[in-house]
Short mmCIF file of C-alpha atoms and ligand atoms in Angstrom, two decimals:
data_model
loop_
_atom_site.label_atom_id
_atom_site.label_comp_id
_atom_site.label_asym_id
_atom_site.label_seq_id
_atom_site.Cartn_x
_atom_site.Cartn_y
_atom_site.Cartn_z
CA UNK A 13 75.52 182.65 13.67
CA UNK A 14 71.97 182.27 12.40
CA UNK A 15 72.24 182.04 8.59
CA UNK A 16 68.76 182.63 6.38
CA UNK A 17 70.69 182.08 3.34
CA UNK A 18 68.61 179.28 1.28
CA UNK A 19 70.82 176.82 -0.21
CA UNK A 20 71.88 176.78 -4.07
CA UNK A 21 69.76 173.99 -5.01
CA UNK A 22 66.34 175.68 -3.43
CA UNK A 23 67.31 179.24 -5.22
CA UNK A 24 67.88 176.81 -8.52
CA UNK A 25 64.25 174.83 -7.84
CA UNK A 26 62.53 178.29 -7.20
CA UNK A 27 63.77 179.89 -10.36
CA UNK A 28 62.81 176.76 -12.12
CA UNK A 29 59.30 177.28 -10.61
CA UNK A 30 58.94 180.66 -11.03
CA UNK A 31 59.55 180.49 -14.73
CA UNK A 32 56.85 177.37 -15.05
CA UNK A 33 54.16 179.80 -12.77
CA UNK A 34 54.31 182.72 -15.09
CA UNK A 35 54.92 181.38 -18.12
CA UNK A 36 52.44 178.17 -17.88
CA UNK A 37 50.36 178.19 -15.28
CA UNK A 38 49.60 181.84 -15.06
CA UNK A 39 47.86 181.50 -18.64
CA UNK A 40 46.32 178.42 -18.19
CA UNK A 41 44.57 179.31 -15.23
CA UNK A 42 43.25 182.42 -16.59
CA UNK A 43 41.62 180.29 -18.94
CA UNK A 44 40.44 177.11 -16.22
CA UNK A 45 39.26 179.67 -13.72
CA UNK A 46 36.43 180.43 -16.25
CA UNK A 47 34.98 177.58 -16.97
CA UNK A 48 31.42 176.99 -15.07
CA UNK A 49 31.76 173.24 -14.88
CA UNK A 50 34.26 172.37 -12.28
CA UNK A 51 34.93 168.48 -14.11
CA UNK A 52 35.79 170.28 -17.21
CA UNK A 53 38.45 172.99 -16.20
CA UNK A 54 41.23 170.98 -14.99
CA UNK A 55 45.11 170.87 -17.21
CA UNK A 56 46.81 168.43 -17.55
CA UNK A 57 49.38 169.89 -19.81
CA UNK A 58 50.60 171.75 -16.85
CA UNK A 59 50.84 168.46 -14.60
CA UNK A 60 52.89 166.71 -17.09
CA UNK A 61 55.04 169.96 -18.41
CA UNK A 62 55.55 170.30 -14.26
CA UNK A 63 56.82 166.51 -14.47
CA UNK A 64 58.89 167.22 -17.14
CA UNK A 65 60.53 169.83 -15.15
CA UNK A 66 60.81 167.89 -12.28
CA UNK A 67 57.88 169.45 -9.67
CA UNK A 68 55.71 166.74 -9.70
CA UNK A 69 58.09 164.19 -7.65
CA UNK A 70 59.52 167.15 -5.46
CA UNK A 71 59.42 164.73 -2.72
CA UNK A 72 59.81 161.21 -3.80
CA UNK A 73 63.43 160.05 -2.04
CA UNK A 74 66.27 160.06 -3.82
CA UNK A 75 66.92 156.26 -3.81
CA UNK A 76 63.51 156.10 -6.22
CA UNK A 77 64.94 159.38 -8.47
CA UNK A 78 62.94 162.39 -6.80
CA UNK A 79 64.54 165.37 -5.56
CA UNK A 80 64.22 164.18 -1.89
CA UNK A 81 63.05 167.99 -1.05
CA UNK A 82 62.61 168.29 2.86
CA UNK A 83 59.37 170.74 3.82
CA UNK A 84 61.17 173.92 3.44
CA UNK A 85 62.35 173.60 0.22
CA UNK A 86 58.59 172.29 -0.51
CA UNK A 87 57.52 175.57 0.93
CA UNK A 88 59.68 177.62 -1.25
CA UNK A 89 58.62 175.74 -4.29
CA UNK A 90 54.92 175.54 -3.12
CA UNK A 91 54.61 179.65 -2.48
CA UNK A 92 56.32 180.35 -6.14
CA UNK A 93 54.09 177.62 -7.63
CA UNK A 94 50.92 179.47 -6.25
CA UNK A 95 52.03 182.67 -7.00
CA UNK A 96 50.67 180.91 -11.10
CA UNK A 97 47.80 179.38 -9.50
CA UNK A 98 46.50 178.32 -6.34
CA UNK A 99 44.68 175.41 -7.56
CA UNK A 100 47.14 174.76 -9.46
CA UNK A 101 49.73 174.00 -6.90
CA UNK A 102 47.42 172.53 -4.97
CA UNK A 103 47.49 169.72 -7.57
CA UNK A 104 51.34 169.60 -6.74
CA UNK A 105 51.30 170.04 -3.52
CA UNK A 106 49.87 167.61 -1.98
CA UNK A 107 51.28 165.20 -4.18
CA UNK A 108 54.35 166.13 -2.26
CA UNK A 109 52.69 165.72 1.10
CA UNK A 110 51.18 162.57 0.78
CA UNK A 111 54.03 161.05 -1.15
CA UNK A 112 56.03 161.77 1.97
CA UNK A 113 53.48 160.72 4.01
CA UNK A 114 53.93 157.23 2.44
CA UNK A 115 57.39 157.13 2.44
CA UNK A 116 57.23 157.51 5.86
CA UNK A 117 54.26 154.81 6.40
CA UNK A 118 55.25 152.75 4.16
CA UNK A 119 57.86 149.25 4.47
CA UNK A 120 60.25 148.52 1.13
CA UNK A 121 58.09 146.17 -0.47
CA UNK A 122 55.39 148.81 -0.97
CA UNK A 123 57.75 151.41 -1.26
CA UNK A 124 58.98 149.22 -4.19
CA UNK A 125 55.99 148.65 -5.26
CA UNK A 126 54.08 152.63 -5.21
CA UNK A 127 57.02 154.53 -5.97
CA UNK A 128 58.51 153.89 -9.25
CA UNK A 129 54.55 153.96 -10.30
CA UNK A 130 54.46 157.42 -8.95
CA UNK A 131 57.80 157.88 -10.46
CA UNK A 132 56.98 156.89 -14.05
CA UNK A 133 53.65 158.45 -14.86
CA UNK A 134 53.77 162.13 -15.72
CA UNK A 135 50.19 162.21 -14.52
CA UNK A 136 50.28 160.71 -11.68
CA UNK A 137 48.56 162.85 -8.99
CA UNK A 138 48.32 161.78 -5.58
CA UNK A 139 45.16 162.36 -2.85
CA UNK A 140 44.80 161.94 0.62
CA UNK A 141 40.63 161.13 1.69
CA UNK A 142 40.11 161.99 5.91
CA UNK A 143 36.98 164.24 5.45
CA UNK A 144 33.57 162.53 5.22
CA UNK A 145 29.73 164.04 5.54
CA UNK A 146 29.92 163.47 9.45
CA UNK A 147 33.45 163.80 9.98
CA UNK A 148 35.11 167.07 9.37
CA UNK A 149 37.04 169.02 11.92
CA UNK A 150 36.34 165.77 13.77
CA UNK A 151 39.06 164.37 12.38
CA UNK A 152 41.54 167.36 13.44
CA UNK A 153 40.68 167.75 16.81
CA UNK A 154 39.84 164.09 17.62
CA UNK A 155 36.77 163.40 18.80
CA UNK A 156 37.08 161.41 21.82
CA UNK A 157 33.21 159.64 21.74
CA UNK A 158 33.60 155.82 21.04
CA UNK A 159 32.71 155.34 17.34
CA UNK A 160 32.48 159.09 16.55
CA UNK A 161 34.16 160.88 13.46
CA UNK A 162 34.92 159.01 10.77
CA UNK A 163 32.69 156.25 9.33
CA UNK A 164 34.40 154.83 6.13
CA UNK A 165 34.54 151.28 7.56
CA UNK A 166 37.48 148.71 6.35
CA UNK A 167 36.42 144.77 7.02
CA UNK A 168 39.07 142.06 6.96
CA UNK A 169 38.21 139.46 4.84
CA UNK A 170 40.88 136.82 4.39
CA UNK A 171 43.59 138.66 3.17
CA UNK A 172 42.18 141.58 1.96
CA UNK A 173 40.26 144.68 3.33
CA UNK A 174 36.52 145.19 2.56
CA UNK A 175 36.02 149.35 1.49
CA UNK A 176 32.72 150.91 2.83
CA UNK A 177 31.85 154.59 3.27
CA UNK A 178 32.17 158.10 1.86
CA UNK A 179 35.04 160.80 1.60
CA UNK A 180 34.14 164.80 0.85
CA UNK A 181 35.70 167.65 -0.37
CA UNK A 182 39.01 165.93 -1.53
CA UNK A 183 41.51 168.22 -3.03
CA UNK A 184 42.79 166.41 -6.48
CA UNK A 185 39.24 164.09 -6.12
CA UNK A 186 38.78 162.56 -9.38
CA UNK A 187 42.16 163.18 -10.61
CA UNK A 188 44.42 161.17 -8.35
CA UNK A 189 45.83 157.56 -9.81
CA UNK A 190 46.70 156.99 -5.85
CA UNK A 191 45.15 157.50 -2.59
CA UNK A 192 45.78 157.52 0.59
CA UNK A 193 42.62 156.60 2.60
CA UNK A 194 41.56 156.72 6.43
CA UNK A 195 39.06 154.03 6.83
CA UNK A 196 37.90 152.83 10.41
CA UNK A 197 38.92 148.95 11.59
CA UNK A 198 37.18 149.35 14.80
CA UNK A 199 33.83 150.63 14.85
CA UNK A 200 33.67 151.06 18.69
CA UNK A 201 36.59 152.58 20.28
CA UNK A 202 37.33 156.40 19.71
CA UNK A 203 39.31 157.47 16.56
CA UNK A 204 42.83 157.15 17.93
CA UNK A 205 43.18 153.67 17.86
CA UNK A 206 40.79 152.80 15.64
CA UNK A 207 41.64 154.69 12.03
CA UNK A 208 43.67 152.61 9.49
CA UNK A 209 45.26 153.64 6.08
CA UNK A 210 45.34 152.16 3.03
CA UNK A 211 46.23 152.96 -0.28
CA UNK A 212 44.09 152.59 -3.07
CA UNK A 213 44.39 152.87 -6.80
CA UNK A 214 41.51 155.05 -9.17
CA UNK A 215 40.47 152.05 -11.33
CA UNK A 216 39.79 149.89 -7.97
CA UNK A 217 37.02 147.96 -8.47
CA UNK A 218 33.88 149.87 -6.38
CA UNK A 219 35.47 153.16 -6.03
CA UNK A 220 33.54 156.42 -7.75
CA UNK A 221 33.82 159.30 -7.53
CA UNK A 222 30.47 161.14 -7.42
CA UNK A 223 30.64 164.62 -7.32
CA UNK A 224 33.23 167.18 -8.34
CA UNK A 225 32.43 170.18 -6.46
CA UNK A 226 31.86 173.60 -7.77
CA UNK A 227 33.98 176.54 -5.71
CA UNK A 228 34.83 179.60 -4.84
CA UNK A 229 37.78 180.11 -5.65
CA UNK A 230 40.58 177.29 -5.97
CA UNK A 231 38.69 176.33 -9.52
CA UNK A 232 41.48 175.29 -11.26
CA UNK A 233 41.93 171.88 -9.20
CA UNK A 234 38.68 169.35 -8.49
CA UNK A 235 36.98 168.99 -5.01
CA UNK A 236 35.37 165.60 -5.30
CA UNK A 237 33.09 162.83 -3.40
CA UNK A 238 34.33 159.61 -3.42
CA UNK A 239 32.16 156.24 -2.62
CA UNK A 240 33.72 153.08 -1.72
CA UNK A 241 31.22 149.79 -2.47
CA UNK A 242 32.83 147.09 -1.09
CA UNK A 243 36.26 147.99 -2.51
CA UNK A 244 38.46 145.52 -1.87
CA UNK A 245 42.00 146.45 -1.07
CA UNK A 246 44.26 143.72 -0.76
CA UNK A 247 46.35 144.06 2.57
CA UNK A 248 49.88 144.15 1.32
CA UNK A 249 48.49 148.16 0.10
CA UNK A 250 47.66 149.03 3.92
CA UNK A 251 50.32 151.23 5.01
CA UNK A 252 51.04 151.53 8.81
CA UNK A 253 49.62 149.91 11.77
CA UNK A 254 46.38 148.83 12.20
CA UNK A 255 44.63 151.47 14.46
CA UNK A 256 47.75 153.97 13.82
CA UNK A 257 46.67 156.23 11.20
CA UNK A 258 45.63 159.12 13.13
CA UNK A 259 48.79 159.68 14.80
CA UNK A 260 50.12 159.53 11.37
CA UNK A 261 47.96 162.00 10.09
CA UNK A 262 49.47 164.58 13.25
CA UNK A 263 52.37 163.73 11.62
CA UNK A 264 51.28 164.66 8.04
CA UNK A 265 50.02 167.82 9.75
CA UNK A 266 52.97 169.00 11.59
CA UNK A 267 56.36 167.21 11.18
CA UNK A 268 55.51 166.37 7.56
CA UNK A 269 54.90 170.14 6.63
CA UNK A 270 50.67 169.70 5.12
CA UNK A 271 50.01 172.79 7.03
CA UNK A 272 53.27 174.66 6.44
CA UNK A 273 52.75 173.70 3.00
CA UNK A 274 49.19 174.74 3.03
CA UNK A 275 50.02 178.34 4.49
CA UNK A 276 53.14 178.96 1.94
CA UNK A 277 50.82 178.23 -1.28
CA UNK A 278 48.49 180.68 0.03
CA UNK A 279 51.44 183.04 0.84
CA UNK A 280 51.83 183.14 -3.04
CA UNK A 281 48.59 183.91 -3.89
CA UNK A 282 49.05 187.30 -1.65
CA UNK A 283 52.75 187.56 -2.94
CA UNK A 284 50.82 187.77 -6.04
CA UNK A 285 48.46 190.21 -5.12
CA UNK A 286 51.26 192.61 -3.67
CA UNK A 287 53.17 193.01 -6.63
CA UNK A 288 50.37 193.51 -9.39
CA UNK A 289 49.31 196.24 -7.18
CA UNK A 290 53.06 197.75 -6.68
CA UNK A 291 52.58 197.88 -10.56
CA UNK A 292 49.01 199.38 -10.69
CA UNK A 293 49.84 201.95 -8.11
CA UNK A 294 52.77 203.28 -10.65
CA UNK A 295 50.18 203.35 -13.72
CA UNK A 296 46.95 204.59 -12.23
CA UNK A 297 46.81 207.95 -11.63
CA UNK A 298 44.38 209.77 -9.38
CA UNK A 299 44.42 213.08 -7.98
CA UNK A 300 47.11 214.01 -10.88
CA UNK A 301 49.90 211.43 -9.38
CA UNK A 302 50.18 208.34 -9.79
CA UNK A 303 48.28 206.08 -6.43
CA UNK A 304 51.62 205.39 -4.58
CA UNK A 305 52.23 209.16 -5.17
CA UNK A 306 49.73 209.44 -2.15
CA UNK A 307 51.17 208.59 1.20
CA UNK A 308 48.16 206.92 2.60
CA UNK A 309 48.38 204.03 -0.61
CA UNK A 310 52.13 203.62 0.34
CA UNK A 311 51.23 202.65 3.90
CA UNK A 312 48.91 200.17 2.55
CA UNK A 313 51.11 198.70 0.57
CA UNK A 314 53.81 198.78 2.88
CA UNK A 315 51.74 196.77 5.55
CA UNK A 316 50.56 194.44 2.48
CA UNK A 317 54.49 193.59 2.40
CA UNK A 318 54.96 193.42 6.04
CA UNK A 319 52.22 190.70 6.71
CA UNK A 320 53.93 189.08 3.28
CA UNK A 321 57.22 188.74 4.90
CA UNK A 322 56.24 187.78 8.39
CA UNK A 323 53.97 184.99 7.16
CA UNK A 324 57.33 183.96 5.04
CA UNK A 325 59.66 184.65 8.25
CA UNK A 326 57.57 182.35 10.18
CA UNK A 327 56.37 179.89 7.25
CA UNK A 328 60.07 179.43 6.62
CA UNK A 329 61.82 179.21 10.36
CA UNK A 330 58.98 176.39 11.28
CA UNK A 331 59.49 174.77 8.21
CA UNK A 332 63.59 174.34 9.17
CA UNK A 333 62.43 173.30 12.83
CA UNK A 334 60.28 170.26 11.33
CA UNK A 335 63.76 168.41 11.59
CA UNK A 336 64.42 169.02 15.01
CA UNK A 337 63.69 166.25 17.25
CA UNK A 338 61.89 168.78 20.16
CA UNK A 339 59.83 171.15 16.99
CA UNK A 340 57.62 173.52 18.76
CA UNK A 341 54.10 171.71 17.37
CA UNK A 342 52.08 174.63 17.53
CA UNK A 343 54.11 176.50 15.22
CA UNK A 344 52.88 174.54 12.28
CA UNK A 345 49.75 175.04 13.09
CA UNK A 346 49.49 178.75 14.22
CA UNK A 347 51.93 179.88 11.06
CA UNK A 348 49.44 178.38 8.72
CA UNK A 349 46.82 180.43 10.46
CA UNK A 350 49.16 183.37 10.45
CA UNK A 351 49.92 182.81 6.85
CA UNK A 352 46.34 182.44 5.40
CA UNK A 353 44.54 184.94 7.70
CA UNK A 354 47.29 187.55 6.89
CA UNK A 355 46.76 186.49 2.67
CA UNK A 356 43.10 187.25 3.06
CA UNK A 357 43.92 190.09 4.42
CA UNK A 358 46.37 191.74 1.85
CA UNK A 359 43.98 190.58 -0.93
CA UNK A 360 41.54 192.80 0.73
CA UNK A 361 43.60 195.41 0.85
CA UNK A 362 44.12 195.28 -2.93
CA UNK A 363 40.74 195.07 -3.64
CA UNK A 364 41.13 198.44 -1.86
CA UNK A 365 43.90 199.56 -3.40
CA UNK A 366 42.48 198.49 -7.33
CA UNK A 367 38.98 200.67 -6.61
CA UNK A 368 35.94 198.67 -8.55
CA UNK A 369 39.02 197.99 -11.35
CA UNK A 370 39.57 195.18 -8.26
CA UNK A 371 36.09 194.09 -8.23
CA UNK A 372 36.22 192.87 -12.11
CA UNK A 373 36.78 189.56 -13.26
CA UNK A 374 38.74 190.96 -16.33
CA UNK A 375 41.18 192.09 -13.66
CA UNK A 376 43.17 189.66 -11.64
CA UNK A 377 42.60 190.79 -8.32
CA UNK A 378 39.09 189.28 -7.60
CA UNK A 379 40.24 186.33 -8.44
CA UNK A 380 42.97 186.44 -6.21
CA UNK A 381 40.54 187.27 -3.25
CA UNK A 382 38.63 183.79 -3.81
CA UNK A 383 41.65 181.71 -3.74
CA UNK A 384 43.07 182.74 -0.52
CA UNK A 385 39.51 182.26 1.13
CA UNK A 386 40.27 179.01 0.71
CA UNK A 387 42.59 178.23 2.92
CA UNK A 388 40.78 179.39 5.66
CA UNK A 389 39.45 175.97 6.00
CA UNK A 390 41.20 173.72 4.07
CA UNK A 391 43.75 171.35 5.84
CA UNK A 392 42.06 171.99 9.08
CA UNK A 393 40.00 175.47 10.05
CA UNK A 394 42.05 178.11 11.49
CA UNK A 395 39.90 177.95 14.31
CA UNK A 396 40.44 174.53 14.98
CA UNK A 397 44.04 174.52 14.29
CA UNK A 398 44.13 177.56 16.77
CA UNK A 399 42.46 175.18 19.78
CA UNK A 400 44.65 172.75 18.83
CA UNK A 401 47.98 175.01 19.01
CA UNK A 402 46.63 176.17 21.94
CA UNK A 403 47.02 172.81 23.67
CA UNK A 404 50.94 173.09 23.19
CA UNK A 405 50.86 176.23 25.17
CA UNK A 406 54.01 176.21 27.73
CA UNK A 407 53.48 175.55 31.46
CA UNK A 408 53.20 178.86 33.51
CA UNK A 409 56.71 180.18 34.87
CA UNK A 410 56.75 178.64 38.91
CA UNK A 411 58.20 180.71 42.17
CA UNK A 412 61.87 179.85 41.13
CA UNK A 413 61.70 181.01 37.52
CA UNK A 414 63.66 183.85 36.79
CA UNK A 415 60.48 185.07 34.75
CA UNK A 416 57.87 184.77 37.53
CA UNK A 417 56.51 187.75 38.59
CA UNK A 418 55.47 188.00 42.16
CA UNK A 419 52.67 191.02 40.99
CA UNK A 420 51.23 188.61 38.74
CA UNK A 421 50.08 186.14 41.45
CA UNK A 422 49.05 189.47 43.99
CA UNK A 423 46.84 190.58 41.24
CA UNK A 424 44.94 186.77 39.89
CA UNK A 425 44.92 186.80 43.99
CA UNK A 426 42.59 190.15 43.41
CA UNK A 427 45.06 192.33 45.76
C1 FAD B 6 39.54 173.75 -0.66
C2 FAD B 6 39.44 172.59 0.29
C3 FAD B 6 40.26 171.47 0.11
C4 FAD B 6 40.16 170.36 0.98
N1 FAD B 6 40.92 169.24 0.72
C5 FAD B 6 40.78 168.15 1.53
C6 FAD B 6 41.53 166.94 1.27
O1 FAD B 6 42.33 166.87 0.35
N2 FAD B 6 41.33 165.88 2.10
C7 FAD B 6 40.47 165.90 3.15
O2 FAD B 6 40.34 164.91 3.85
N3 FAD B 6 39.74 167.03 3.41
C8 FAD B 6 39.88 168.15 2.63
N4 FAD B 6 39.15 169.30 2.90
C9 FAD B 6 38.23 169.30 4.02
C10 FAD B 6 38.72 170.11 5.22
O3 FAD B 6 39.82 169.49 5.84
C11 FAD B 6 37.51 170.25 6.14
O4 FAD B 6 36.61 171.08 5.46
C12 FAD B 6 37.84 170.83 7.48
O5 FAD B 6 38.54 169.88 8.23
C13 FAD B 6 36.58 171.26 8.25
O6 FAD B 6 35.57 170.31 8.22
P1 FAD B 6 34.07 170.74 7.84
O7 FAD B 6 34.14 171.50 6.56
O8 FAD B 6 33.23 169.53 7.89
O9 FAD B 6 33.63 171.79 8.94
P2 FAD B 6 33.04 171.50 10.48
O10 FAD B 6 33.94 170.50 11.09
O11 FAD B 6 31.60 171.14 10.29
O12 FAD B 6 33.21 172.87 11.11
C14 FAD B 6 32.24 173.94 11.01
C15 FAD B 6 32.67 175.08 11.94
O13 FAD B 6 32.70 174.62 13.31
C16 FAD B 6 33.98 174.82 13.87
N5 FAD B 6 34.27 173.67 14.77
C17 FAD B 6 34.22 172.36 14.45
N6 FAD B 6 34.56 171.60 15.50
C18 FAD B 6 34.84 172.44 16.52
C19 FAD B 6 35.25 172.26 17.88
N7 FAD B 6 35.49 171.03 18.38
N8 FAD B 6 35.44 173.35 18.63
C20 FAD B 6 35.23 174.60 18.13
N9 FAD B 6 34.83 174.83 16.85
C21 FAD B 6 34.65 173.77 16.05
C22 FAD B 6 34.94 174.90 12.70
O14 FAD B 6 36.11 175.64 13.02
C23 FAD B 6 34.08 175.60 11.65
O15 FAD B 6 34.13 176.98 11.89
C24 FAD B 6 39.25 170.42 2.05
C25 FAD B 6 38.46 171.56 2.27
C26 FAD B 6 38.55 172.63 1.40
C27 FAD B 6 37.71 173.85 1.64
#
């Protein structure tokens, strides 16, 4: 028997959620999503009131006195968090992601050492740094050219690492205490043996952050630039192999849930967008009944909560396969595409469905509309991500399959 029944304890952390999104971070990002300077408009209250309630340390192992949440239940959580705010649970989210991410990298002694830190400080935020000026979908679909991609360059030194280079567009950039950094200890050799990670704390000596960036939408969390000046890291903080962190950032990716992550957040955002236009449709009235009095509004809404529940169908099932030894790769990948594509998508139809009421900022739907843009790109483009899944496309059926068809090869054969 298949069973699709989520388990008490992810009901209980999505009800806990869902009362923190509407009744915290639903306000305060109504206020943060106005404010023109991006360095100003980020909340902390809702980062440690999220603590407080548990969400920050979602996935920090039990052992250390976090929930231990696998990538579904992060999923749930993420999608209900979003459904407040975006960049919001953004904040939270990958927290989550790269905290697993190090408790996967990671031996004891740092584990020790990083996660009781992480543990204790209601503000502390975690970032992960791939993306540089020269080095963007580079990094996802790994370019191949000796000493191409990415350029942050870590020297040993005695017994520490020596910081150089630049990181872009980091999501929680200038708010992180901790992060996780892909610098390059071979400056030859392509990127898959040559990226290392390292972990390394805000108030290191040499690192700045030097721009905050202004977006879009997603204006609730900070973007930023950070610049590494001979930052030295000592090398008890470099997590992993040398040479091995870009086969731990595929892991991050896939079997660690960043991209099933990334596509249930932005499910939320068109969750969102669904139900304050079932509620407009009831008020407005037009044409002397109310919109969903007219049958051509109920189909739009109707396919508005069909791409909603097949981006959470698939979202969900690939989410449960991430423990599966043989996980079908692509599936992260492609249901993140699904799931972000199909958001912009029913925020477009709301737009629609809201008339030029949609259009204005006073209303929530515009707003809406910006955020799920975002994840268009972020945590890999959907067209990169797409190549990528395509690569994990099954061999063709051969002669003795039950599936081949013998009019398949008469036709490529132009007969
Ligand atoms: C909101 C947001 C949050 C982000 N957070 C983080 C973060 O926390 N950490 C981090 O490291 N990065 C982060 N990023 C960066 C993000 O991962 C990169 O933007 C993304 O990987 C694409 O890189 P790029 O913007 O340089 O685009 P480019 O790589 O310059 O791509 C430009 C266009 O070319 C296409 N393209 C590129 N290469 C190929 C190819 N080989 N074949 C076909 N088409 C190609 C792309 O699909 C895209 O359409 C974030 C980005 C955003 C928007």
């Amino acid at each position: 028997m298949v069973d699709f029944q989520l388990t008490p304890r992810q009901m209980e952390l999505r009800d806990i959620a869902k009362r923190f999104a509407t009744e915290v971070m639903i306000p305060a990002a109504e206020v943060a999503d106005r404010i023109e300077d991006p360095e100003a408009s980020f909340n902390w209250e809702v980062i440690r009131e999220g603590s407080k309630r548990g969400l920050r340390t979602l996935t920090v192992p039990r052992e250390y006195g976090g929930e231990g949440a696998d990538v579904l239940s992060c999923a749930i959580v993420g999608e209900t968090l979003a459904y407040g705010d975006l960049g919001l649970a953004v904040a939270f989210d990958q927290t989550w992601k790269i905290m697993t991410s190090i408790a996967n990298m990671a031996n004891d002694e740092q584990k020790n050492r990083w996660l009781p830190k992480i543990m204790d400080d209601d503000e502390c935020i975690l970032a992960t740094a791939w993306t540089e000026p020269m080095a963007g979908s580079d990094n996802v679909w790994p370019n191949q050219q000796p000493g191409a991609g990415i350029q942050t360059y870590a020297e040993k030194k005695g017994d520490r690492w020596v910081l150089n280079g630049t990181k872009r567009y980091i999501s929680n950039g200038g708010l992180a205490k901790v992060y996780q950094i892909a610098a390059r200890t071979d400056k030859d050799n392509p990127m898959m043996n040559s990226l290392t990670a390292f972990l390394v704390p805000s108030d290191a000596k040499g690192f700045e952050v030097t721009e905050v960036w202004d977006k879009l939408g997603q204006r609730c969390v900070q973007n930023g630039t950070l610049e590494f000046h001979d930052v030295e890291v000592p090398e008890e903080d470099q997590i992993g192999e040398v040479g091995q962190a870009l086969p731990a950032l595929a892991n991050l990716f896939i079997r660690h849930g960043s991209n099933i992550q990334a596509g249930a957040t932005v499910l939320g955002v068109a969750q969102r967008a669904y139900d304050l236009s079932l509620q407009y449709g009831h008020a407005r009235i037009q044409g002397s009944v109310p919109l969903l009095g007219h049958q051509l509004q109920q189909i739009r809404l109707a396919r508005m909560a069909m791409k909603i529940e097949a981006s959470r169908s698939y979202l969900w099932r690939t989410a449960w396969s991430t423990q599966l030894e043989e996980m079908d790769r692509k599936n992260a990948m492609l249901s993140k595409v699904f799931a972000s594509e199909s958001a912009v998508q029913v925020c477009q139809e709301a737009m629609e469905f809201w008339g030029a009421a949609g259009y204005m900022r006073k209303n929530p739907i515009e707003k809406l509309m910006r955020d799920a843009l975002s994840f268009l790109h972020s945590d890999g483009t959907n067209d990169v991500l797409t190549l990528k899944a395509a690569g994990f496309l099954e061999d063709p059926p051969q002669v003795d399959d039950l599936v081949y068809s013998p009019r398949v090869a008469e036709a490529a054969a132009g007969r």
